[in-house]
Short mmCIF file of C-alpha atoms in Angstrom, two decimals:
data_model
loop_
_atom_site.label_atom_id
_atom_site.label_comp_id
_atom_site.label_asym_id
_atom_site.label_seq_id
_atom_site.Cartn_x
_atom_site.Cartn_y
_atom_site.Cartn_z
CA MET A 9 -1.47 4.92 18.88
CA THR A 10 -4.44 4.31 16.64
CA PHE A 11 -6.98 1.56 16.31
CA ASP A 12 -9.58 0.96 13.65
CA SER A 13 -12.46 -0.88 15.25
CA SER A 14 -13.29 -4.40 14.28
CA SER A 15 -15.21 -3.11 11.35
CA LEU A 16 -11.50 -2.43 11.08
CA SER A 17 -11.73 -0.25 8.00
CA GLY A 18 -8.92 2.23 8.09
CA THR A 19 -7.35 4.69 5.74
CA SER A 20 -9.15 3.43 2.66
CA LEU A 21 -12.61 2.99 4.16
CA ASP A 22 -14.18 5.71 2.01
CA HIS A 23 -12.64 4.15 -1.06
CA VAL A 24 -14.07 0.75 -0.11
CA HIS A 25 -17.57 2.06 0.53
CA SER A 26 -17.56 3.99 -2.74
CA GLN A 27 -17.46 0.71 -4.62
CA PRO A 28 -20.84 -0.90 -5.45
CA ASN A 29 -19.86 -4.25 -4.00
CA ASP A 30 -22.50 -5.63 -1.66
CA GLU A 31 -20.44 -8.67 -0.68
CA LEU A 32 -17.92 -6.36 1.01
CA ASP A 33 -20.40 -4.30 3.03
CA ASP A 34 -19.82 -6.43 6.13
CA GLU A 35 -16.20 -5.78 7.11
CA HIS A 36 -16.36 -8.55 9.73
CA GLU A 37 -17.17 -10.96 6.92
CA LEU A 38 -14.35 -9.49 4.81
CA LEU A 39 -11.77 -10.17 7.50
CA HIS A 40 -13.20 -13.62 8.20
CA ARG A 41 -13.00 -14.58 4.54
CA SER A 42 -9.47 -13.21 4.24
CA GLY A 43 -8.22 -15.73 6.81
CA ILE A 44 -7.31 -13.08 9.39
CA PRO A 45 -8.88 -13.14 12.90
CA HIS A 46 -9.89 -9.84 14.48
CA VAL A 47 -11.29 -8.23 17.59
CA HIS A 48 -15.05 -7.93 17.77
CA GLY A 49 -16.15 -4.52 18.97
CA PRO A 50 -19.52 -3.20 20.14
CA PHE A 51 -21.46 -2.30 17.06
CA GLU A 52 -24.93 -3.61 16.24
CA GLY A 53 -27.51 -2.85 18.88
CA GLU A 54 -25.15 -0.86 21.03
CA THR A 55 -25.67 2.68 22.28
CA ALA A 56 -23.90 5.63 20.66
CA HIS A 57 -21.54 5.78 23.64
CA ALA A 58 -20.65 2.11 23.27
CA HIS A 59 -20.16 2.60 19.55
CA ASP A 60 -17.70 5.43 20.20
CA ASN A 61 -15.90 3.71 23.09
CA LEU A 62 -14.30 0.30 23.04
CA VAL A 63 -12.68 -1.54 25.95
CA LEU A 64 -10.37 -4.43 25.17
CA ARG A 65 -9.56 -7.01 27.84
CA THR A 66 -5.90 -7.97 27.57
CA ILE A 67 -3.25 -10.20 29.09
CA GLY A 68 0.52 -9.79 29.21
CA ILE A 69 2.75 -12.73 30.15
CA ASP A 70 6.47 -12.15 30.65
CA ILE A 71 8.73 -15.23 30.78
CA GLY A 72 12.29 -14.20 31.55
CA SER A 73 15.50 -16.00 32.31
CA THR A 74 15.07 -15.44 36.05
CA THR A 75 11.51 -14.39 36.76
CA SER A 76 8.09 -14.64 35.16
CA HIS A 77 4.89 -12.74 35.84
CA LEU A 78 1.49 -12.00 34.39
CA MET A 79 -0.92 -9.12 34.32
CA PHE A 80 -4.46 -8.62 33.11
CA GLY A 81 -5.38 -5.21 31.78
CA GLU A 82 -7.89 -3.07 29.98
CA VAL A 83 -7.32 -0.80 27.01
CA HIS A 84 -9.85 1.98 26.42
CA LEU A 85 -10.20 3.22 22.83
CA ARG A 86 -12.28 6.15 21.68
CA ARG A 87 -13.57 7.01 18.22
CA LEU A 88 -12.05 10.13 16.72
CA ALA A 89 -14.36 13.14 16.62
CA GLN A 90 -14.64 13.36 12.85
CA SER A 91 -18.07 12.28 11.68
CA PHE A 92 -18.26 8.84 10.08
CA SER A 93 -14.73 8.10 11.21
CA SER A 94 -13.89 4.54 12.20
CA ARG A 95 -10.49 5.54 13.60
CA TYR A 96 -9.96 4.92 17.29
CA VAL A 97 -7.18 6.13 19.57
CA VAL A 98 -5.93 4.61 22.80
CA VAL A 99 -7.01 7.00 25.56
CA ASP A 100 -6.22 4.82 28.56
CA ARG A 101 -4.59 1.54 29.47
CA LYS A 102 -4.30 0.02 32.91
CA SER A 103 -3.54 -3.21 34.67
CA THR A 104 -6.51 -4.73 36.47
CA TRP A 105 -4.67 -7.58 38.20
CA ARG A 106 -1.01 -8.52 38.73
CA SER A 107 0.44 -11.88 39.66
CA ASP A 108 3.21 -12.44 42.13
CA VAL A 109 6.66 -12.66 40.58
CA LEU A 110 7.59 -16.30 39.96
CA LEU A 111 11.13 -17.63 39.65
CA THR A 112 11.06 -19.05 36.12
CA PRO A 113 10.84 -22.85 36.57
CA TYR A 114 13.42 -25.08 34.91
CA ALA A 115 13.40 -28.86 34.75
CA THR A 116 16.42 -30.99 35.64
CA ASP A 117 17.40 -31.20 31.96
CA GLY A 118 17.77 -27.40 31.83
CA LEU A 119 14.64 -26.80 29.77
CA ILE A 120 11.83 -24.52 30.88
CA ASP A 121 9.32 -26.51 32.92
CA ALA A 122 6.28 -25.97 30.70
CA GLY A 123 3.95 -27.83 33.04
CA ARG A 124 4.75 -25.68 36.06
CA LEU A 125 4.51 -22.54 33.96
CA ARG A 126 1.12 -23.61 32.62
CA ARG A 127 -0.13 -24.28 36.16
CA PHE A 128 1.08 -20.84 37.22
CA VAL A 129 -0.87 -19.19 34.42
CA ASP A 130 -3.97 -21.31 35.09
CA ASP A 131 -3.82 -20.38 38.78
CA CYS A 132 -3.62 -16.71 37.80
CA TYR A 133 -6.82 -17.01 35.75
CA ILE A 134 -8.56 -18.59 38.75
CA GLU A 135 -7.25 -16.13 41.33
CA ALA A 136 -8.07 -13.13 39.15
CA ARG A 137 -11.47 -14.63 38.27
CA VAL A 138 -10.83 -14.17 34.55
CA ASP A 139 -12.20 -16.46 31.85
CA GLU A 140 -9.71 -16.94 29.03
CA ASP A 141 -12.52 -16.66 26.46
CA SER A 142 -13.35 -13.18 27.77
CA LEU A 143 -9.96 -11.79 26.66
CA ASP A 144 -9.72 -9.84 23.43
CA THR A 145 -5.97 -9.73 22.89
CA GLY A 146 -2.77 -10.77 24.58
CA VAL A 147 1.00 -10.95 24.26
CA VAL A 148 3.47 -13.54 25.56
CA ILE A 149 7.05 -12.35 25.80
CA LEU A 150 10.05 -14.68 26.08
CA THR A 151 13.37 -13.04 26.86
CA GLY A 152 16.90 -13.75 27.97
CA ASP A 153 17.93 -17.29 28.87
CA ALA A 154 14.32 -18.48 28.60
CA LEU A 155 14.43 -17.63 24.91
CA ALA A 156 17.65 -19.59 24.43
CA ARG A 157 16.18 -22.84 25.79
CA ALA A 158 15.43 -25.52 23.22
CA ASN A 159 11.73 -25.66 24.11
CA SER A 160 11.06 -21.92 23.94
CA ARG A 161 9.02 -22.41 20.76
CA ALA A 162 6.90 -25.04 22.49
CA ILE A 163 6.34 -22.63 25.37
CA SER A 164 5.16 -19.93 22.97
CA ALA A 165 2.78 -22.38 21.30
CA GLU A 166 1.42 -23.30 24.74
CA PHE A 167 0.11 -19.78 25.29
CA ALA A 168 -0.21 -18.16 21.86
CA ASP A 169 -3.09 -20.13 20.37
CA ASP A 170 -4.30 -20.44 16.81
CA SER A 171 -7.12 -17.95 17.26
CA GLY A 172 -4.84 -15.08 16.28
CA LYS A 173 -5.87 -13.11 19.37
CA PHE A 174 -2.60 -13.83 21.13
CA ILE A 175 0.91 -13.37 19.82
CA CYS A 176 4.24 -14.49 21.17
CA ALA A 177 7.09 -12.00 20.98
CA LEU A 178 10.42 -13.81 21.05
CA ALA A 179 12.54 -10.90 22.25
CA GLY A 180 16.26 -11.08 21.61
CA HIS A 181 18.70 -8.64 23.17
CA HIS A 182 17.81 -5.57 21.08
CA ARG A 183 14.05 -6.00 21.24
CA GLU A 184 14.17 -6.77 24.96
CA ALA A 185 16.16 -3.58 25.57
CA ALA A 186 13.63 -1.51 23.63
CA MET A 187 10.67 -3.19 25.35
CA ALA A 188 12.18 -2.57 28.78
CA ALA A 189 12.69 1.09 27.90
CA SER A 190 9.01 1.35 26.90
CA GLY A 191 7.63 -0.79 29.69
CA SER A 192 9.49 1.10 32.39
CA GLY A 193 7.99 4.39 31.22
CA SER A 194 11.36 5.83 30.20
CA VAL A 195 10.30 6.25 26.58
CA GLN A 196 7.28 8.26 27.66
CA MET A 197 9.40 10.32 30.07
CA SER A 198 11.80 11.13 27.22
CA ALA A 199 8.95 12.09 24.90
CA GLU A 200 7.23 14.31 27.45
CA SER A 201 10.44 16.16 28.36
CA SER A 202 12.14 16.08 24.92
CA VAL A 203 15.35 14.79 26.48
CA THR A 204 17.80 11.94 25.96
CA ILE A 205 17.59 9.16 28.55
CA LEU A 206 19.95 6.25 29.06
CA HIS A 207 17.89 3.28 30.22
CA VAL A 208 19.59 0.36 32.00
CA ASP A 209 17.62 -2.89 32.39
CA ILE A 210 19.40 -5.27 34.79
CA GLY A 211 18.17 -8.86 34.78
CA GLY A 212 19.34 -12.25 35.90
CA GLY A 213 21.64 -13.03 32.99
CA THR A 214 22.13 -9.79 31.06
CA THR A 215 22.04 -6.02 31.33
CA LYS A 216 20.42 -4.16 28.42
CA LEU A 217 21.19 -0.54 27.53
CA ALA A 218 18.95 1.75 25.49
CA VAL A 219 19.45 5.32 24.32
CA ILE A 220 16.11 7.14 24.08
CA ASN A 221 15.94 10.49 22.33
CA ASP A 222 12.69 12.47 22.25
CA GLY A 223 10.69 9.31 22.91
CA VAL A 224 12.46 7.19 20.26
CA VAL A 225 14.77 4.28 21.10
CA GLU A 226 17.76 5.03 18.88
CA SER A 227 20.34 2.48 19.99
CA THR A 228 20.50 -0.61 22.19
CA CYS A 229 23.04 -3.16 23.34
CA ALA A 230 23.35 -6.05 25.79
CA VAL A 231 26.11 -7.02 28.21
CA ALA A 232 26.57 -10.38 29.98
CA VAL A 233 26.17 -8.92 33.46
CA GLY A 234 23.34 -10.17 35.66
CA ALA A 235 22.30 -11.06 39.18
CA ARG A 236 22.12 -14.81 38.66
CA THR A 237 25.36 -15.33 36.81
CA LEU A 238 26.62 -16.36 40.26
CA LEU A 239 24.46 -18.38 42.68
CA LEU A 240 25.11 -19.38 46.28
CA ASP A 241 23.53 -21.86 48.66
CA ASP A 242 22.40 -20.87 52.14
CA ASP A 243 25.95 -21.38 53.47
CA ARG A 244 27.45 -19.13 50.72
CA TYR A 245 29.00 -21.98 48.75
CA ILE A 246 29.07 -21.21 45.03
CA VAL A 247 26.65 -23.50 43.19
CA ARG A 248 26.67 -21.74 39.81
CA LEU A 249 29.34 -19.62 38.17
CA ALA A 250 28.59 -18.50 34.61
CA ASP A 251 31.50 -17.94 32.24
CA SER A 252 30.79 -14.21 32.21
CA ALA A 253 30.96 -14.00 36.02
CA ARG A 254 34.16 -16.04 36.03
CA ARG A 255 35.77 -13.65 33.51
CA VAL A 256 34.80 -10.61 35.56
CA ALA A 257 36.14 -12.25 38.73
CA GLU A 258 39.46 -13.10 37.06
CA GLY A 259 39.75 -9.54 35.78
CA ALA A 260 39.30 -8.36 39.37
CA GLY A 261 42.02 -10.71 40.61
CA LEU A 262 39.72 -13.42 42.01
CA ASN A 263 40.02 -17.11 41.16
CA LEU A 264 36.58 -18.52 41.96
CA ARG A 265 35.33 -22.09 41.64
CA VAL A 266 32.03 -23.84 42.13
CA GLY A 267 31.95 -25.45 45.57
CA GLU A 268 34.03 -22.74 47.25
CA ILE A 269 32.75 -20.16 49.72
CA LEU A 270 32.28 -16.60 48.49
CA ASP A 271 32.79 -14.03 51.23
CA ALA A 272 31.07 -10.64 51.33
CA GLU A 273 34.18 -8.72 50.24
CA GLN A 274 34.64 -10.93 47.18
CA GLU A 275 30.99 -10.46 46.29
CA ARG A 276 31.33 -6.68 46.50
CA THR A 277 34.48 -6.79 44.36
CA ILE A 278 32.75 -8.79 41.59
CA ALA A 279 29.68 -6.50 41.66
CA GLU A 280 31.87 -3.39 41.46
CA ALA A 281 33.75 -4.83 38.47
CA MET A 282 30.50 -5.74 36.70
CA VAL A 283 29.06 -2.27 37.19
CA ALA A 284 32.30 -0.64 36.03
CA ALA A 285 32.16 -2.66 32.79
CA VAL A 286 28.54 -1.64 32.15
CA VAL A 287 29.43 2.02 32.81
CA ARG A 288 32.21 1.85 30.24
CA PHE A 289 29.84 0.47 27.62
CA ALA A 290 27.15 3.01 28.54
CA THR A 291 29.46 6.01 28.28
CA GLY A 292 31.53 4.93 25.29
CA ARG A 293 34.77 4.81 27.25
CA ALA A 294 37.56 2.53 26.06
CA ALA A 295 36.71 -1.07 26.88
CA SER A 296 39.30 -3.65 27.84
CA SER A 297 39.59 -7.02 26.14
CA GLY A 298 37.80 -8.49 29.16
CA ASP A 299 34.94 -6.03 28.69
CA LYS A 300 34.57 -6.91 25.02
CA ALA A 301 34.10 -10.57 25.93
CA LEU A 302 30.99 -9.51 27.86
CA LEU A 303 29.40 -7.66 24.93
CA LEU A 304 26.54 -9.68 23.41
CA THR A 305 25.63 -7.23 20.62
CA GLU A 306 27.14 -4.32 18.75
CA PRO A 307 28.33 -1.50 21.06
CA LEU A 308 25.92 1.24 22.10
CA GLU A 309 25.80 4.32 19.88
CA LEU A 310 25.66 7.45 22.03
CA ALA A 311 26.08 10.75 20.20
CA ALA A 312 26.05 12.89 23.37
CA PRO A 313 25.76 12.34 27.13
CA PRO A 314 22.19 11.61 28.27
CA ARG A 315 20.22 14.02 30.41
CA PHE A 316 19.07 11.28 32.80
CA VAL A 317 19.67 7.60 33.54
CA THR A 318 16.88 5.18 34.57
CA PHE A 319 16.87 1.55 35.69
CA SER A 320 14.47 -1.39 35.36
CA GLY A 321 14.57 -5.17 35.71
CA GLY A 322 14.75 -7.30 38.83
CA VAL A 323 17.94 -5.66 40.10
CA SER A 324 16.32 -2.21 39.84
CA GLU A 325 14.23 -3.14 42.86
CA PHE A 326 17.48 -3.00 44.84
CA VAL A 327 18.72 0.11 43.01
CA TYR A 328 15.67 2.09 44.15
CA GLY A 329 15.45 0.47 47.59
CA ARG A 330 12.15 -1.35 47.01
CA GLU A 331 13.67 -4.76 47.83
CA GLN A 332 16.08 -5.80 50.58
CA ARG A 333 15.85 -9.60 50.65
CA SER A 334 18.61 -11.93 49.52
CA PHE A 335 17.89 -14.47 46.80
CA ASN A 336 21.28 -16.20 47.07
CA ASP A 337 22.58 -14.32 44.04
CA LEU A 338 24.30 -11.01 43.26
CA GLY A 339 21.06 -9.00 43.06
CA ASN A 340 21.30 -7.01 46.28
CA THR A 341 25.00 -6.22 46.00
CA LEU A 342 24.77 -5.48 42.27
CA GLY A 343 21.85 -3.10 42.84
CA THR A 344 23.77 -1.32 45.60
CA GLN A 345 26.77 -0.83 43.31
CA PHE A 346 24.65 0.42 40.37
CA ARG A 347 23.00 2.95 42.67
CA ALA A 348 26.37 4.08 44.04
CA ALA A 349 27.73 4.47 40.50
CA ALA A 350 24.72 6.53 39.40
CA LEU A 351 24.85 8.79 42.46
CA ALA A 352 28.57 9.28 41.94
CA GLY A 353 27.93 10.54 38.39
CA MET A 354 29.65 7.64 36.66
CA PHE A 355 26.86 7.48 34.06
CA GLU A 356 27.38 11.22 33.39
CA ALA A 357 23.71 11.90 34.15
CA PRO A 358 21.52 12.14 37.26
CA MET A 359 19.35 9.15 38.15
CA LEU A 360 15.57 9.20 37.77
CA GLU A 361 13.09 6.57 38.91
CA PRO A 362 10.79 5.35 36.12
CA ARG A 363 7.22 4.20 36.65
CA GLN A 364 7.97 0.47 36.48
CA GLY A 365 10.90 -1.69 37.56
CA ILE A 366 10.72 -5.47 37.62
CA ARG A 367 7.32 -5.32 35.87
CA ALA A 368 8.49 -3.28 32.88
CA THR A 369 6.61 -5.38 30.34
CA ALA A 370 3.67 -5.32 27.98
CA VAL A 371 0.16 -5.15 29.43
CA GLY A 372 -1.35 -6.50 26.23
CA LEU A 373 -1.92 -5.92 22.55
CA SER A 374 -3.84 -3.39 20.51
CA GLN A 375 -4.73 -4.07 16.92
CA PHE A 376 -6.34 -2.22 14.08
CA SER A 377 -6.66 -2.86 10.37
CA VAL A 378 -6.38 -1.07 7.10
CA GLN A 379 -8.17 -2.25 3.97
CA VAL A 380 -5.97 -1.88 0.93
CA SER A 381 -7.27 -2.16 -2.62
CA GLY A 382 -5.58 -4.85 -4.64
CA LYS A 383 -5.29 -2.38 -7.51
CA THR A 384 -2.82 -0.15 -5.65
CA VAL A 385 -0.51 -2.75 -4.14
CA HIS A 386 2.13 -5.15 -5.34
CA ALA A 387 1.34 -8.60 -3.93
CA GLN A 388 1.91 -12.27 -4.61
CA HIS A 389 -1.40 -13.67 -3.48
CA ASP A 390 -0.29 -17.29 -3.09
CA LEU A 391 1.68 -16.25 0.03
CA LEU A 392 -1.42 -15.07 1.89
CA PRO A 393 -2.56 -15.05 4.61
CA LEU A 394 0.44 -14.17 6.80
CA ARG A 395 0.22 -13.68 10.56
CA ASN A 396 2.33 -12.00 13.23
CA VAL A 397 5.08 -10.78 10.91
CA PRO A 398 7.57 -8.60 12.83
CA VAL A 399 7.74 -4.98 11.66
CA VAL A 400 11.01 -3.06 11.29
CA GLY A 401 11.03 0.72 11.49
CA PRO A 402 9.55 3.03 10.48
CA VAL A 403 12.55 4.18 8.45
CA GLU A 404 12.42 7.67 6.96
CA CYS A 405 13.60 7.96 3.37
CA GLY A 406 13.08 9.87 0.15
CA GLY A 407 14.38 13.13 -1.24
CA LEU A 408 18.09 13.21 -2.05
CA GLN A 409 19.10 10.16 0.00
CA GLN A 410 21.28 7.60 -1.73
CA GLY A 411 20.65 3.86 -1.60
CA VAL A 412 23.67 3.25 0.65
CA GLU A 413 22.43 5.82 3.18
CA ILE A 414 18.92 4.34 3.20
CA ALA A 415 20.36 0.82 3.56
CA ARG A 416 22.26 1.90 6.68
CA GLY A 417 19.02 3.19 8.20
CA ILE A 418 17.19 -0.05 7.39
CA GLU A 419 20.10 -2.13 8.72
CA ARG A 420 20.02 -0.24 12.04
CA ALA A 421 16.27 -0.81 12.28
CA VAL A 422 16.60 -4.53 11.50
CA GLN A 423 19.24 -4.91 14.21
CA GLN A 424 16.81 -3.56 16.79
CA ILE A 425 14.24 -6.37 16.46
CA ASP A 426 16.37 -9.55 16.50
CA LEU A 427 15.00 -11.82 13.79
CA ILE A 428 14.51 -15.10 15.65
CA GLY A 429 13.00 -17.84 13.53
CA ASP A 430 10.77 -15.39 11.67
CA ARG A 431 9.93 -16.53 8.15
CA ALA A 432 8.73 -13.17 6.84
CA LEU A 433 9.83 -9.60 7.52
CA ALA A 434 7.92 -6.32 7.21
CA ILE A 435 9.74 -3.01 6.77
CA ALA A 436 7.78 0.19 7.44
CA ILE A 437 8.77 3.20 5.32
CA ARG A 438 7.87 6.81 6.13
CA TRP A 439 8.29 8.61 2.79
CA ARG A 440 9.56 12.18 2.57
CA GLY A 441 9.88 14.17 -0.63
CA ASP A 442 8.70 13.73 -4.20
CA PRO A 443 7.77 10.26 -5.50
CA GLY A 444 10.18 10.38 -8.44
CA TYR A 445 11.87 7.39 -10.03
CA ARG A 446 15.39 8.13 -8.68
CA PRO A 447 14.46 8.23 -4.96
CA LEU A 448 12.22 5.17 -5.43
CA ARG A 449 15.06 3.33 -7.11
CA ALA A 450 17.36 4.31 -4.24
CA LEU A 451 14.86 2.78 -1.76
CA ALA A 452 14.54 -0.35 -3.88
CA ASP A 453 18.32 -0.75 -4.05
CA ALA A 454 18.52 -0.33 -0.27
CA LEU A 455 15.84 -2.97 0.34
CA ALA A 456 17.55 -5.39 -2.05
CA SER A 457 20.91 -4.80 -0.35
CA THR A 458 19.43 -5.39 3.09
CA MET A 459 17.78 -8.67 2.08
CA ASN A 460 20.96 -9.90 0.38
CA ASP A 461 22.95 -9.11 3.54
CA LEU A 462 20.44 -11.07 5.65
CA LEU A 463 20.59 -14.06 3.32
CA ARG A 464 24.41 -14.00 3.36
CA ALA A 465 24.30 -13.90 7.15
CA GLY A 466 22.24 -17.09 7.17
CA VAL A 467 18.94 -15.43 8.12
CA THR A 468 16.11 -17.20 6.32
CA VAL A 469 13.41 -14.81 5.13
CA ASP A 470 10.73 -16.29 2.91
CA ALA A 471 8.91 -13.04 2.08
CA LEU A 472 9.43 -9.28 2.30
CA ILE A 473 6.51 -6.98 3.14
CA VAL A 474 7.00 -3.25 2.57
CA LEU A 475 4.52 -0.93 4.34
CA LEU A 476 4.47 2.62 2.94
CA ASP A 477 2.60 5.64 4.25
CA SER A 478 2.42 7.05 0.68
CA ASP A 479 0.83 5.79 -2.55
CA LEU A 480 3.98 4.22 -3.92
CA ALA A 481 3.46 0.48 -3.44
CA ALA A 482 2.80 -0.52 -7.05
CA ALA A 483 5.72 1.51 -8.40
CA LEU A 484 8.15 0.25 -5.75
CA GLY A 485 7.05 -3.35 -6.20
CA SER A 486 7.52 -3.05 -9.96
CA ILE A 487 11.11 -1.84 -9.49
CA LEU A 488 11.96 -4.52 -6.93
CA HIS A 489 10.40 -7.35 -8.89
CA GLY A 490 10.79 -6.27 -12.50
CA GLU A 491 14.06 -4.31 -12.57
CA ILE A 492 16.17 -5.57 -9.67
CA GLY A 493 14.76 -9.10 -9.52
CA ILE A 494 15.06 -9.41 -5.73
CA PRO A 495 15.30 -13.17 -5.00
CA LEU A 496 12.27 -13.60 -2.74
CA PRO A 497 8.52 -12.90 -2.82
CA ILE A 498 7.56 -9.26 -2.28
CA LEU A 499 4.37 -7.62 -1.01
CA CYS A 500 4.11 -3.81 -1.01
CA PHE A 501 1.21 -1.92 0.59
CA ASP A 502 0.60 1.81 0.59
CA SER A 503 -1.43 4.32 2.63
CA VAL A 504 -0.58 2.41 5.80
CA ASP A 505 -0.12 4.14 9.17
CA VAL A 506 3.38 2.88 9.94
CA ASP A 507 3.77 4.42 13.39
CA GLN A 508 3.80 2.35 16.57
CA CYS A 509 3.49 -1.08 14.99
CA ASP A 510 5.19 -4.25 16.17
CA PHE A 511 3.54 -6.99 14.10
CA VAL A 512 1.35 -7.18 11.00
CA ASP A 513 -1.18 -9.68 9.63
CA VAL A 514 -1.96 -9.73 5.91
CA GLY A 515 -5.16 -11.45 4.78
CA SER A 516 -6.00 -13.09 1.50
CA ALA A 517 -7.56 -10.97 -1.22
CA VAL A 518 -11.36 -10.92 -1.06
CA GLY A 519 -14.12 -10.02 -3.51
CA ALA A 520 -14.13 -8.67 -7.03
CA ALA A 521 -12.17 -5.62 -5.87
CA GLN A 522 -9.46 -7.94 -4.49
CA LEU A 523 -9.26 -6.03 -1.21
CA ILE A 524 -6.47 -7.16 1.09
CA PRO A 525 -6.97 -6.50 4.84
CA VAL A 526 -3.81 -5.50 6.70
CA ILE A 527 -4.00 -5.70 10.50
CA MET A 528 -1.42 -3.73 12.44
CA LYS A 529 -0.63 -4.94 15.98
CA SER A 530 1.10 -2.95 18.69
CA MET A 531 2.27 -4.03 22.11
CA LEU A 532 0.88 -1.76 24.82
CA PHE A 533 2.69 -0.81 27.99
CA GLU A 534 0.98 0.36 31.14
CA SER A 535 3.40 3.28 31.40
#
């Protein structure tokens, strides 16, 4: 992961400084004038060591359907060794303080209790002795049932302020699955060992599956299986029975109703049936009609059996024996059955324990910027600035690929991020091969096809941003706008490092050179 300090001049820094334009000598001023906030690093008056080393103070807040928690962290960045380089790499990240795990508070009307959640966060600041103004970056993540509540947007606005330092990631099923795989440490384990890992994240309302190959999340899916789909009171009377739990129970021959007592044998039977359904989805075995009713996304794509299986989420605490208490739900029994299934080889891979379980979430946010000359991009300036635009990909294309093949790759990437109320979309392209007209036209056709499919599906996208790692932005934009006539505003930027990016900010053009700052933001995970 890379970071260009808050001079924040990236791949085109030499190009910028070669221009005799005094008004652009202060990159802080450039970003300020572009309408894009940025992190202030140690520059003027600092020692050489401070200039080459930057520590960001971060916060990560995870608001899930069942539990919520918070952590403060630090991210250490170091300047690359090349002389005059302003490129920084993340050399260390760590949590400095962790909150207790809170049961996500809901009001009597079923909405998230924003007041109680705010008090929880405020108390964390006090207990950790952290001043909110001292933080450099942060990320708020809403997932699961919390995301589905009508006031989830208000919750995000409560914590992600207008300063631009904090973002709110509204994580649908696919993004949550990918984030859990990263946050647990399973992605890193896969990358270090060059193996395929099946990651299973078991929460209160859903179970997310992710296939990780050589450190890349290639496929995800979600199943309506979770610990709190069935709740009991202290006397074991059923007080909540979700439709998904009722369907599983009926498939197992049980006719359950709210207000009836659930005995231990019935609880074990339901948990066994839930785990069996997840195993069938995870291994690609034939699913019954009852199973298909539990599937919340497209099925998992698994080309070959994984080498290992890992678990995270609240139920993983029971899977790995770190928790024994009962919370009047299915958590303990469900965890026991998942562990038994893994040890029995039902997932067709041995079980490993990742670095994080219930706390598999982001520790904070890293950001860096690239200055792009307005002469080499295709942009409609009246759209700028844009903030916190979700990034799809990167998608590899070029060479002899046809438009249909590229479109399939883009479609798979789009499915992985769950567009939830986003008004703009960025697609990162990693170009391979010669920059001839035919491969560029194939990419343009694929982008146009993808956007038309989204519009037909009722997904509102007001602008398309294309981030390219090669100098092709002007040519691609000309094809999209002039030849195909794609029916929405387009912004194409080249020479952008498209790896490891989750969100992007695009500032307004500044100065006679019409430079456009592009700030890439990446969620960081402690693992």
